[in-house]
PDB file of C-alpha atoms and ligand atoms in Angstrom:
ATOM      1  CA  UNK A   1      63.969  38.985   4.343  1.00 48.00           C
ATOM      2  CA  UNK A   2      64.275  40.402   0.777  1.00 50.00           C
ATOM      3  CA  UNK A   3      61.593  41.915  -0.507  1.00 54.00           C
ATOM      4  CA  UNK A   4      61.585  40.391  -4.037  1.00 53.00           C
ATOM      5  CA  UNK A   5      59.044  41.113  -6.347  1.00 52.00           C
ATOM      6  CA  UNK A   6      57.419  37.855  -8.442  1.00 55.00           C
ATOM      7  CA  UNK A   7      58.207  36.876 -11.466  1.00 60.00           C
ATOM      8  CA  UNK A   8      55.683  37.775 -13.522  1.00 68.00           C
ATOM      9  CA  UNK A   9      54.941  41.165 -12.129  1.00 77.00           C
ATOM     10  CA  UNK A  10      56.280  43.646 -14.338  1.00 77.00           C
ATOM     11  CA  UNK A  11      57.135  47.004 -13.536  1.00 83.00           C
ATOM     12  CA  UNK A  12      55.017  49.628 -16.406  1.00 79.00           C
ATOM     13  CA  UNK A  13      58.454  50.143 -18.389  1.00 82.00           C
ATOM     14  CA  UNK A  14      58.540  46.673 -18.843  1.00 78.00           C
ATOM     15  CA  UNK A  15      55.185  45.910 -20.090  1.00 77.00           C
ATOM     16  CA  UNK A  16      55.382  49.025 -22.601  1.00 78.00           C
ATOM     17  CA  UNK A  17      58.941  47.646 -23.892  1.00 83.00           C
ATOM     18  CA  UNK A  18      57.318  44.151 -24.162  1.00 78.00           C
ATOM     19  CA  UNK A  19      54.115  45.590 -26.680  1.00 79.00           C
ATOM     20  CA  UNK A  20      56.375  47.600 -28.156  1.00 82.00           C
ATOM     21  CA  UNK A  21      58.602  44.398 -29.374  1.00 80.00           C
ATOM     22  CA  UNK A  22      55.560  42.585 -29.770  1.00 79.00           C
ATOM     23  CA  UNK A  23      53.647  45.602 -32.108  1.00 81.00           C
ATOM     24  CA  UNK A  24      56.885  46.116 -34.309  1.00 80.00           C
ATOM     25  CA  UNK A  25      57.363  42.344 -34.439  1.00 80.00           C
ATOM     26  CA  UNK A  26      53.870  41.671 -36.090  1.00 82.00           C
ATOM     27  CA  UNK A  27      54.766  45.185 -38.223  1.00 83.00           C
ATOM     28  CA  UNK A  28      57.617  43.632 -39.233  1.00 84.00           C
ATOM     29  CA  UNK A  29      55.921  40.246 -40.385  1.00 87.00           C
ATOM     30  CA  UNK A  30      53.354  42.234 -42.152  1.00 86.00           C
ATOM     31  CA  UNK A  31      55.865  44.243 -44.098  1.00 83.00           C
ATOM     32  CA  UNK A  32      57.662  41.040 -44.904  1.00 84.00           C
ATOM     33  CA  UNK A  33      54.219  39.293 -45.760  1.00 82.00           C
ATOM     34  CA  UNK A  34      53.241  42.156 -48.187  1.00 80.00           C
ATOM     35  CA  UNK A  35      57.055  42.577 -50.019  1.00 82.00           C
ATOM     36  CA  UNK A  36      56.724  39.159 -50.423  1.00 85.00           C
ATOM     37  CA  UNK A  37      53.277  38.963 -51.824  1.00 79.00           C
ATOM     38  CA  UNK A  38      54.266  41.977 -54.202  1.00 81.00           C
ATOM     39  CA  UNK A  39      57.763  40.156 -55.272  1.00 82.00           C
ATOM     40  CA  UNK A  40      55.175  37.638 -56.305  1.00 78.00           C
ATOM     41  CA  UNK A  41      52.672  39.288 -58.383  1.00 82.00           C
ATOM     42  CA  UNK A  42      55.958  41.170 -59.592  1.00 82.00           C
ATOM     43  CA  UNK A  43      57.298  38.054 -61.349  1.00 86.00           C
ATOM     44  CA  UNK A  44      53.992  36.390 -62.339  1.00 83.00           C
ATOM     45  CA  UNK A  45      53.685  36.800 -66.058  1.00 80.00           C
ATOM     46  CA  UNK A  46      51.946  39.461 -68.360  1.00 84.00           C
ATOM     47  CA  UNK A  47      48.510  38.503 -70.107  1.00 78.00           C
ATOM     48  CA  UNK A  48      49.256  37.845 -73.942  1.00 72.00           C
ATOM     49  CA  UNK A  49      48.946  41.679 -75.015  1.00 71.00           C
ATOM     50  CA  UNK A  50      46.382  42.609 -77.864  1.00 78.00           C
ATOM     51  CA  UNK A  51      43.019  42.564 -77.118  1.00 81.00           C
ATOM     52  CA  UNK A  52      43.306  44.024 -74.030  1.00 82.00           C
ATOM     53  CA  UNK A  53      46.097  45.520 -71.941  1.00 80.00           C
ATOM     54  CA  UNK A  54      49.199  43.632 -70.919  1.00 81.00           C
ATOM     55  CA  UNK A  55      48.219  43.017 -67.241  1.00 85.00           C
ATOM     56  CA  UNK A  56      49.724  40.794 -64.731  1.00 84.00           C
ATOM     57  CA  UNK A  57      47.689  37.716 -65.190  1.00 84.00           C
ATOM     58  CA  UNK A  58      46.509  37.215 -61.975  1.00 83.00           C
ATOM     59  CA  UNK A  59      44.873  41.177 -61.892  1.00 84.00           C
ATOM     60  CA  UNK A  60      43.392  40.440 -65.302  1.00 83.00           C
ATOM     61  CA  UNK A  61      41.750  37.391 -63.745  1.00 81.00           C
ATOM     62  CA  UNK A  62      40.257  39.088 -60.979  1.00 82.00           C
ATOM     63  CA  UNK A  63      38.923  41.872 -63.178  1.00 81.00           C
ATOM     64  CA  UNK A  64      36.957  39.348 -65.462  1.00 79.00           C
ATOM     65  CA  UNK A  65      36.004  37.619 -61.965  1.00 77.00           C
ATOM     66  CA  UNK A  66      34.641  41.259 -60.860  1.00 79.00           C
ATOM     67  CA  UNK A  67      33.043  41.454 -64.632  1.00 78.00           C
ATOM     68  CA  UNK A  68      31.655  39.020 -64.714  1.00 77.00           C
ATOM     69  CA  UNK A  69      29.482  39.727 -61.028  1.00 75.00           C
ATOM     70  CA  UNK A  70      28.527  42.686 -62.611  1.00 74.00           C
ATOM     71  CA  UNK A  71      27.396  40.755 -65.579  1.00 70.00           C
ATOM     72  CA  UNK A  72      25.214  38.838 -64.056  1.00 67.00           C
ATOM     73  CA  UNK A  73      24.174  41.517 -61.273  1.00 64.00           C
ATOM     74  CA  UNK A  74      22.885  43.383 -64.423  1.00 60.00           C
ATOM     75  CA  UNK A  75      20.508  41.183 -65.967  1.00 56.00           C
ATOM     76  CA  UNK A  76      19.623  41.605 -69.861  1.00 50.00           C
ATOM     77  CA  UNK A  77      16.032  42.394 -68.536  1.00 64.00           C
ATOM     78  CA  UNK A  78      17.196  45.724 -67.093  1.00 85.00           C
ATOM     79  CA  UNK A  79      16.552  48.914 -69.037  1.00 93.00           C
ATOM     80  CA  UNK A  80      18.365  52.257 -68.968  1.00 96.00           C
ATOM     81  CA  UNK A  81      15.839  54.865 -67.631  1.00 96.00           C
ATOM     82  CA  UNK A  82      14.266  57.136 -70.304  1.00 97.00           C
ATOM     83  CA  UNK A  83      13.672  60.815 -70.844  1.00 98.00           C
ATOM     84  CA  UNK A  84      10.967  62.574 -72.638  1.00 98.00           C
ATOM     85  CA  UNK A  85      12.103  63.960 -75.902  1.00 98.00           C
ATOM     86  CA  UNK A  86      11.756  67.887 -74.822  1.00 98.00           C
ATOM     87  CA  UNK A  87      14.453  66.985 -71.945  1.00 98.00           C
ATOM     88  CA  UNK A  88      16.869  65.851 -74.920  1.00 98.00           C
ATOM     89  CA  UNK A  89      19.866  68.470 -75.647  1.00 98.00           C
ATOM     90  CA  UNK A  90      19.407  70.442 -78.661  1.00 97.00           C
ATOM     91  CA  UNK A  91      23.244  70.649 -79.575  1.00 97.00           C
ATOM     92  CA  UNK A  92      24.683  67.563 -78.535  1.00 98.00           C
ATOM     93  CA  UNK A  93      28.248  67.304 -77.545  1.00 97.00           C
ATOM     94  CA  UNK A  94      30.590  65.940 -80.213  1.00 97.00           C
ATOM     95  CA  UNK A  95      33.249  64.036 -78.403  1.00 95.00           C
ATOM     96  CA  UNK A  96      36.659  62.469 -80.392  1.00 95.00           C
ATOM     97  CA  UNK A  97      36.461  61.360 -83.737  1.00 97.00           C
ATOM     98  CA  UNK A  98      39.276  58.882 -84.075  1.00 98.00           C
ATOM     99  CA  UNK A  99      38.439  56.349 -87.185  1.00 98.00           C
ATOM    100  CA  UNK A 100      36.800  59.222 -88.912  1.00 98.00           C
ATOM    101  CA  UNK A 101      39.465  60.927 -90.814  1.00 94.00           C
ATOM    102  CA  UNK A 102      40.528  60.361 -94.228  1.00 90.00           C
ATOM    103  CA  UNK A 103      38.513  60.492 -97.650  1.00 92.00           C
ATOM    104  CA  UNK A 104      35.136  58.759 -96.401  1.00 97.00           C
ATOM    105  CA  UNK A 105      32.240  58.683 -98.960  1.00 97.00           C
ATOM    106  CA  UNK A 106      28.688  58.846 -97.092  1.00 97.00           C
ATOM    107  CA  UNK A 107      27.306  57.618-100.482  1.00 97.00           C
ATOM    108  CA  UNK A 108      29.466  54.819-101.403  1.00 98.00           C
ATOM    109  CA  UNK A 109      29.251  53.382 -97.531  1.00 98.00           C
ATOM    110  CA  UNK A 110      28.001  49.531 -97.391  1.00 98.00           C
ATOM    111  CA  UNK A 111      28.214  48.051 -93.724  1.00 98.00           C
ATOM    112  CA  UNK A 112      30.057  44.642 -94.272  1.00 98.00           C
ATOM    113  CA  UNK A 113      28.766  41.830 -91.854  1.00 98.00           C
ATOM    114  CA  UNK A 114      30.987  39.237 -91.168  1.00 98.00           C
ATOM    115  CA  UNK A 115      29.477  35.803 -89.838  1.00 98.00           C
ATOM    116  CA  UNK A 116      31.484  33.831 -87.098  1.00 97.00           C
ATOM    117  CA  UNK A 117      31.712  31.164 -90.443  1.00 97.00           C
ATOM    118  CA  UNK A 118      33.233  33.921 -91.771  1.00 97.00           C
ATOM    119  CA  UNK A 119      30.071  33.810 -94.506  1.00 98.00           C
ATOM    120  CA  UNK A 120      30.303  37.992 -95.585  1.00 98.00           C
ATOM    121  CA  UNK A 121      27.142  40.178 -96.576  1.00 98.00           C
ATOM    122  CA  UNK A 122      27.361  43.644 -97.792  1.00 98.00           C
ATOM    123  CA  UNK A 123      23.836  45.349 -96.791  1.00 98.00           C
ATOM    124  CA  UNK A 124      22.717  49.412 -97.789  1.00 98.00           C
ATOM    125  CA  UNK A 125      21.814  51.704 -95.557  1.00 98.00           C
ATOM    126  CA  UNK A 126      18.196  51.929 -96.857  1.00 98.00           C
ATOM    127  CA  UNK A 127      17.613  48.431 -96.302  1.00 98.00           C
ATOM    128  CA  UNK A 128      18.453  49.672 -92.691  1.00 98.00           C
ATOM    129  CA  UNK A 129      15.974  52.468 -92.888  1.00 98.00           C
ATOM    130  CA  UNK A 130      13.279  49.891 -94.547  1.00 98.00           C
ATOM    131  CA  UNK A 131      13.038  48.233 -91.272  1.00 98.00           C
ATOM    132  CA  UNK A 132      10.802  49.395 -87.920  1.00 98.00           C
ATOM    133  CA  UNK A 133      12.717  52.787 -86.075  1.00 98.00           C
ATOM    134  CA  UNK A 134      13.074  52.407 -82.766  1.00 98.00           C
ATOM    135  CA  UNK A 135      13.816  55.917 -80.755  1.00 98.00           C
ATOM    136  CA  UNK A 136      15.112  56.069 -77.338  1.00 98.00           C
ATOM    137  CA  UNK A 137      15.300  59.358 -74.920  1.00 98.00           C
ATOM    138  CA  UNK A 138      18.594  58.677 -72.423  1.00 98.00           C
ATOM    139  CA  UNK A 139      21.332  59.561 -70.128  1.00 98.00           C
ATOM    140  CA  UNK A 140      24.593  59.732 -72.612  1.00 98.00           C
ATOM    141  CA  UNK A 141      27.704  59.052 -70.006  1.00 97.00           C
ATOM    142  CA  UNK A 142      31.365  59.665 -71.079  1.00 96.00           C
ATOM    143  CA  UNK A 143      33.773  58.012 -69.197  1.00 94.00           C
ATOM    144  CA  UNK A 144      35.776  61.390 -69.438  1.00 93.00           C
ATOM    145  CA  UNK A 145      33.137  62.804 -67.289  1.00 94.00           C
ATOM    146  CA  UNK A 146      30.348  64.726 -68.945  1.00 96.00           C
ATOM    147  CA  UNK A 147      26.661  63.248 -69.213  1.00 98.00           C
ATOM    148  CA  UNK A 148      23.840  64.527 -71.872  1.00 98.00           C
ATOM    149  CA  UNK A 149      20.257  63.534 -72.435  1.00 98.00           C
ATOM    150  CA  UNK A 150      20.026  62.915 -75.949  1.00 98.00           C
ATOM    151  CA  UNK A 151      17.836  61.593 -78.221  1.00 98.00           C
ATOM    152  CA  UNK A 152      18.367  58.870 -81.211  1.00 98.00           C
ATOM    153  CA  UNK A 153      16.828  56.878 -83.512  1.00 98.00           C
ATOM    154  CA  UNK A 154      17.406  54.090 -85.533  1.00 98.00           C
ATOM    155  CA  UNK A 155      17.001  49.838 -85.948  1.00 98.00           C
ATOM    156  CA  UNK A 156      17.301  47.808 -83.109  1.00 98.00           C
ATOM    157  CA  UNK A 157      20.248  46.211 -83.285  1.00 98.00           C
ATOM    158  CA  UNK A 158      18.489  42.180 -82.398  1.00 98.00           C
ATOM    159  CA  UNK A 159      16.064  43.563 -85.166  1.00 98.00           C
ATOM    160  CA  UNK A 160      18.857  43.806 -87.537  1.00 98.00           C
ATOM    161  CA  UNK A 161      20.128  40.444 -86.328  1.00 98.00           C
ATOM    162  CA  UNK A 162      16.496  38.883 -86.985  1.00 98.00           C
ATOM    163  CA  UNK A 163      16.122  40.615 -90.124  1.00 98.00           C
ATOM    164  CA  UNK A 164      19.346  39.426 -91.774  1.00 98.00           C
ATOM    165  CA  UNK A 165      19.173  35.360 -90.121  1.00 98.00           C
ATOM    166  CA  UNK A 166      21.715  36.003 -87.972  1.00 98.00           C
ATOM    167  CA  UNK A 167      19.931  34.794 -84.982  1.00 98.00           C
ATOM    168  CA  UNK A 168      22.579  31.915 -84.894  1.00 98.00           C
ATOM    169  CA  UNK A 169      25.076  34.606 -84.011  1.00 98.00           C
ATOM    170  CA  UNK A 170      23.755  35.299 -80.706  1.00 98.00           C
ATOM    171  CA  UNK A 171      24.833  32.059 -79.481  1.00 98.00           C
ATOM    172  CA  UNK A 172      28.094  33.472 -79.607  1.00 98.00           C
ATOM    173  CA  UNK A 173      30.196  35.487 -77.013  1.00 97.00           C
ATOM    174  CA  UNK A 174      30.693  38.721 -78.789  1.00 98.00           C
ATOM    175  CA  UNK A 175      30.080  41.566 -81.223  1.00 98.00           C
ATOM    176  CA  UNK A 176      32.674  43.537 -82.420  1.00 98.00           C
ATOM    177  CA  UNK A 177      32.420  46.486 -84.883  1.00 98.00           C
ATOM    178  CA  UNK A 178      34.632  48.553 -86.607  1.00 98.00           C
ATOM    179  CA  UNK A 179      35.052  52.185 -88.482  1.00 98.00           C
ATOM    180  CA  UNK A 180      35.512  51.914 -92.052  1.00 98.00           C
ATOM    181  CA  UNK A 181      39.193  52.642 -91.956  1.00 98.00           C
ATOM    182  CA  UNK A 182      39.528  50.176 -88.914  1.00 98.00           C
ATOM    183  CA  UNK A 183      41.087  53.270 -86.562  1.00 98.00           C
ATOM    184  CA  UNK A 184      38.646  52.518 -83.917  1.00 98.00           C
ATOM    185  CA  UNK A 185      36.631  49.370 -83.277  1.00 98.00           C
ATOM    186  CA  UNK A 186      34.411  48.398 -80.141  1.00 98.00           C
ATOM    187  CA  UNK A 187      34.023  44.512 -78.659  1.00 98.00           C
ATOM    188  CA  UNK A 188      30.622  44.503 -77.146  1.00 98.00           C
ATOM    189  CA  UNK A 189      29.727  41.155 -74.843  1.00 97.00           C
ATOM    190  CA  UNK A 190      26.690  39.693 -76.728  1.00 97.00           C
ATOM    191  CA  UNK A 191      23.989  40.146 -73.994  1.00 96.00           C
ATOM    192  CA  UNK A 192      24.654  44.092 -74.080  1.00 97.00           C
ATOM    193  CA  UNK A 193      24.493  43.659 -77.895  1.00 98.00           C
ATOM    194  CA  UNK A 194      21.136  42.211 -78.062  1.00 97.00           C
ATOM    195  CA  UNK A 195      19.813  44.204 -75.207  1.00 96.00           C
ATOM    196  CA  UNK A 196      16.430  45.533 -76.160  1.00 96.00           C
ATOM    197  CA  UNK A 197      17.325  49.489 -76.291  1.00 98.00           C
ATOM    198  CA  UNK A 198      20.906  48.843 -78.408  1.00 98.00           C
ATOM    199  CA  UNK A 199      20.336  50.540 -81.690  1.00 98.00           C
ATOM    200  CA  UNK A 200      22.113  51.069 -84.770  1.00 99.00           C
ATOM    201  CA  UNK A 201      21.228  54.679 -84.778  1.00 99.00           C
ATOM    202  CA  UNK A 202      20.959  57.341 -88.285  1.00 98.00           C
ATOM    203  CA  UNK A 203      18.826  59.837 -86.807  1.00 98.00           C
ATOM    204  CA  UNK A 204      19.831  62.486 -83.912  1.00 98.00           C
ATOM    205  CA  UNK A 205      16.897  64.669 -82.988  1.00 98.00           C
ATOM    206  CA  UNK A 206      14.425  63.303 -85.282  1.00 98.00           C
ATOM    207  CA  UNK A 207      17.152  64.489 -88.432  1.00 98.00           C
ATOM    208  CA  UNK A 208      19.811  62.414 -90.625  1.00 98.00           C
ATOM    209  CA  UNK A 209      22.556  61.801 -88.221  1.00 98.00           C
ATOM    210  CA  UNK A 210      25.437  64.143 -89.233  1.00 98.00           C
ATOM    211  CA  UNK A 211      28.760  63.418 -90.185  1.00 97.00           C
ATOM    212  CA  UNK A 212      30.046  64.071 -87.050  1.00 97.00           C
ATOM    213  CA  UNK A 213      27.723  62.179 -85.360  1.00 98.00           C
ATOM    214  CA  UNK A 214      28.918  59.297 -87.001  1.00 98.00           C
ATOM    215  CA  UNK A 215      27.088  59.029 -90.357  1.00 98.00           C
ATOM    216  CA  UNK A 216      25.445  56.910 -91.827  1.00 98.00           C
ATOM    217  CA  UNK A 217      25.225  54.527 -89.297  1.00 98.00           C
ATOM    218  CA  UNK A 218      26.395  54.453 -85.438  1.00 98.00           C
ATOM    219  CA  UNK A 219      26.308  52.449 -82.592  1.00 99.00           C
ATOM    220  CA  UNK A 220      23.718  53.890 -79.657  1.00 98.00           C
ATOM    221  CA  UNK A 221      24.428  51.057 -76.909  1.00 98.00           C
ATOM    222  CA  UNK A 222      22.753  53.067 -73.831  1.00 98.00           C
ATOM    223  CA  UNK A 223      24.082  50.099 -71.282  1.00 97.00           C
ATOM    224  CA  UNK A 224      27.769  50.739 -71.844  1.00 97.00           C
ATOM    225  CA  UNK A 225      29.579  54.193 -71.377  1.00 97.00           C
ATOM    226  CA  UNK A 226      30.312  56.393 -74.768  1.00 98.00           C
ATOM    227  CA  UNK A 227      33.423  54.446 -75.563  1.00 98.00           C
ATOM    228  CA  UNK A 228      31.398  51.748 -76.880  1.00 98.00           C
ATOM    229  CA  UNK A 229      29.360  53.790 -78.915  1.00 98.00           C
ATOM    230  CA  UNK A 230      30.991  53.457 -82.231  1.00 98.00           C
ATOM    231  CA  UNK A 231      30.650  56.199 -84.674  1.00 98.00           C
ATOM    232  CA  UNK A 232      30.518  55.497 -88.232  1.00 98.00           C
ATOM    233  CA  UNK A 233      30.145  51.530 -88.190  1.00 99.00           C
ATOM    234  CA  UNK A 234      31.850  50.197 -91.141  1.00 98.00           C
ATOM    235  CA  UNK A 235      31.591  46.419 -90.487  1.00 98.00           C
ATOM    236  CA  UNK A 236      30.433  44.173 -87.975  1.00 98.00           C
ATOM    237  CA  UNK A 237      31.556  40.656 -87.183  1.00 98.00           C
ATOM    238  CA  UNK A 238      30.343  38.123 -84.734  1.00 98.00           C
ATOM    239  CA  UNK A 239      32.960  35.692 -82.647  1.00 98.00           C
ATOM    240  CA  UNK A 240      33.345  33.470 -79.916  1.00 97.00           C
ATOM    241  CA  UNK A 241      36.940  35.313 -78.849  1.00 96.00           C
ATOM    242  CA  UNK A 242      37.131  39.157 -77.919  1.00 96.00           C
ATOM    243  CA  UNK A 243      37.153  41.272 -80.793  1.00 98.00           C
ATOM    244  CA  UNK A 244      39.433  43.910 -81.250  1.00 97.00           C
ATOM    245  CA  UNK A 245      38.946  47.341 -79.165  1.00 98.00           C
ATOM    246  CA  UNK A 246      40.577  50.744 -79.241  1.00 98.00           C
ATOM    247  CA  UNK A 247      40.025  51.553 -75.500  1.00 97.00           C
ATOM    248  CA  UNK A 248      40.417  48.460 -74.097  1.00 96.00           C
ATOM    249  CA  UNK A 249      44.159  47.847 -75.538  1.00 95.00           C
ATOM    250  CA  UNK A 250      45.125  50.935 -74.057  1.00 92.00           C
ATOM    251  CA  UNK A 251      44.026  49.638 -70.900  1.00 92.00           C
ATOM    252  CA  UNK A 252      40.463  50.803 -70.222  1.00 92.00           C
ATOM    253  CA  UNK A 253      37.844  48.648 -69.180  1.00 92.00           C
ATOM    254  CA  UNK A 254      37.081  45.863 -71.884  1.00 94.00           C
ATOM    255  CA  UNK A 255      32.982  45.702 -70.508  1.00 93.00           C
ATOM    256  CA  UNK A 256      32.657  49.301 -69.916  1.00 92.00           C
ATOM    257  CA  UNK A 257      29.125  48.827 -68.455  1.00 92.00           C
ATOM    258  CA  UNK A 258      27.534  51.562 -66.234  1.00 88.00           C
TER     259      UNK A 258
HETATM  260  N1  LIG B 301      34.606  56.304 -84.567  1.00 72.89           N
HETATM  261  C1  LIG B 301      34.586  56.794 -83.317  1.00 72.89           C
HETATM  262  N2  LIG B 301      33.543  56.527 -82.522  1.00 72.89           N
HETATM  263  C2  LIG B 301      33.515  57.028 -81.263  1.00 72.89           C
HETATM  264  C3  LIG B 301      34.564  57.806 -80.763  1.00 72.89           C
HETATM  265  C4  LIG B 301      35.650  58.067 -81.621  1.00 72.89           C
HETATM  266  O1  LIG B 301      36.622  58.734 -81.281  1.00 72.89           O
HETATM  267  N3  LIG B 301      35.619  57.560 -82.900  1.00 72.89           N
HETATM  268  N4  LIG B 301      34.526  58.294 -79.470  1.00 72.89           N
HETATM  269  C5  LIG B 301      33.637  57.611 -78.526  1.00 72.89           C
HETATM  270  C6  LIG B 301      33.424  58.369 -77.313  1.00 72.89           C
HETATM  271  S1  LIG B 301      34.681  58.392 -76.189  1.00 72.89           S
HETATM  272  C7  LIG B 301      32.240  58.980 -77.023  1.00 72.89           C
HETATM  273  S2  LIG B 301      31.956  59.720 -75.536  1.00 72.89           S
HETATM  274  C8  LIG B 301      31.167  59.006 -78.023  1.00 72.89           C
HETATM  275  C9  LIG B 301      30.742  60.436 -78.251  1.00 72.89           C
HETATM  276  O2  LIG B 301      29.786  60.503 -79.270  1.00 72.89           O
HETATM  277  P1  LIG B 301      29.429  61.908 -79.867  1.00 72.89           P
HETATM  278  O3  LIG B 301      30.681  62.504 -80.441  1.00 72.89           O
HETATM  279  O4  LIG B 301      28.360  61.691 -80.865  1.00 72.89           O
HETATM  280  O5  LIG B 301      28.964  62.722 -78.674  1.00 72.89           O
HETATM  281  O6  LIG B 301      31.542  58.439 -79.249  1.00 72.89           O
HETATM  282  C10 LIG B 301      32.297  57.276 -79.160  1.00 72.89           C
HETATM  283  N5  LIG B 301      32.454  56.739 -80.485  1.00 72.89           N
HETATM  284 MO1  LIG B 302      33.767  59.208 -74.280  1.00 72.89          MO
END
């Protein structure tokens, strides 16, 4: 009588040659899964380039999905935590100054308001100063990695909105704002532009802001890294479609929230 062995008893060489065709099998489908998934989002097409940067259309979607969770995650009702004003940095940092070359005249400076209507209004800086000062004590953040406490001062920017009857504006998506020459601009989502510690600031330290600084007017927006916070505002123009923005076209982050 032969001693044969059943069927389905395998001897340990066979079971580890039968995993091992079954492990690189499944690799195999995986690989062929992901190339093809890649091929895919290889040949899907770019996002119109300009306002921000040409990105396969179906990332660009999921990164205004993922904005717009954080959008909602931070409500308008949350504020940016505050310092006292002996914390704040005597010299504060002065970080790029792109927009603020050429031959710019502190004294001749109007900021030019541009309704979505495209109605125009050309208001002085001490009409800006007329109005309540707000001051605000916070945690400056960079995306390029440095933080300062620093301390600003200057009109609300939903007071300015009030002020001026531009309250119908805010029914619209966005803010943008640019430098006088129009070398850098900012497109700010309109619940971070009304947000009740976003100031047009022209004091630093309790003194005139300084040229550097952005005078006569800048943009302190304490619920968006620096990037956002426009130095020497030249005009500002409310829209229903993204406005225009220096970091953003290069590929940065269009809501640059923290
Ligand atoms: N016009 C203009 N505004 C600007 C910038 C710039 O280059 N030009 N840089 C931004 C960046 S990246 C930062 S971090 C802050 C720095 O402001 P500060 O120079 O007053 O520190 O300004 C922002 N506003
Ligand atoms: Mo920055």
């Amino acid at each position: 009588m032969e001693n044969k062995k059943p069927n389905k008893e395998l001897t340990v060489d066979e079971k580890i040659n039968r995993r091992n065709f079954i492990s690189f099998g499944v690799f195999a489908l995986m690989g062929a899964a992901f190339y093809k998934g890649w091929q895919w989002l290889y040949h899907t097409p770019k996002e119109a380039p300009g306002i921000t940067a040409g990105a396969k259309v179906p990332l660009r979607r999921a990164l205004n999905k993922t904005e717009l969770a954080f959008r909602n995650f931070f409500s308008n009702n949350n504020l940016v935590k505050t310092y006292p004003k002996s914390m704040a940095a005597k010299n504060v940092r002065v970080n790029s100054t792109i927009g603020m070359g050429g031959k710019f005249v502190v004294d001749d400076w109007k900021l030019k308001v541009t309704k979505a209507n495209g109605q125009t209004m050309d208001i002085t800086i001490d009409q800006i100063k007329a109005l309540p000062k707000t001051e605000i004590v916070f945690d400056f953040k960079c995306v390029e990695g440095w933080d300062q406490i620093q301390y600003w001062g200057g009109l609300k920017l939903i007071d300015f909105i009030n002020h001026f009857n531009l309250a119908d504006q805010t029914q619209l998506g966005y803010v943008g704002m640019m430098t006088p020459d129009k070398g850098y601009q900012v497109g700010l989502d309109m619940p971070s532009a009304i947000h009740p510690q976003t100031i047009l600031a022209y004091e630093m330290n309790g003194q005139p802001l300084p040229m550097n600084h952005g005078a006569p007017l800048r943009l302190i927006i304490p619920v968006k890294y620096g990037i956002k916070n426009l130095k020497r505002i030249g005009s500002i123009t409310f829209s229903d479609t993204r406005p225009p923005d220096y970091w953003a076209r290069i590929g940065y982050d269009y809501y640059s929230g923290l």
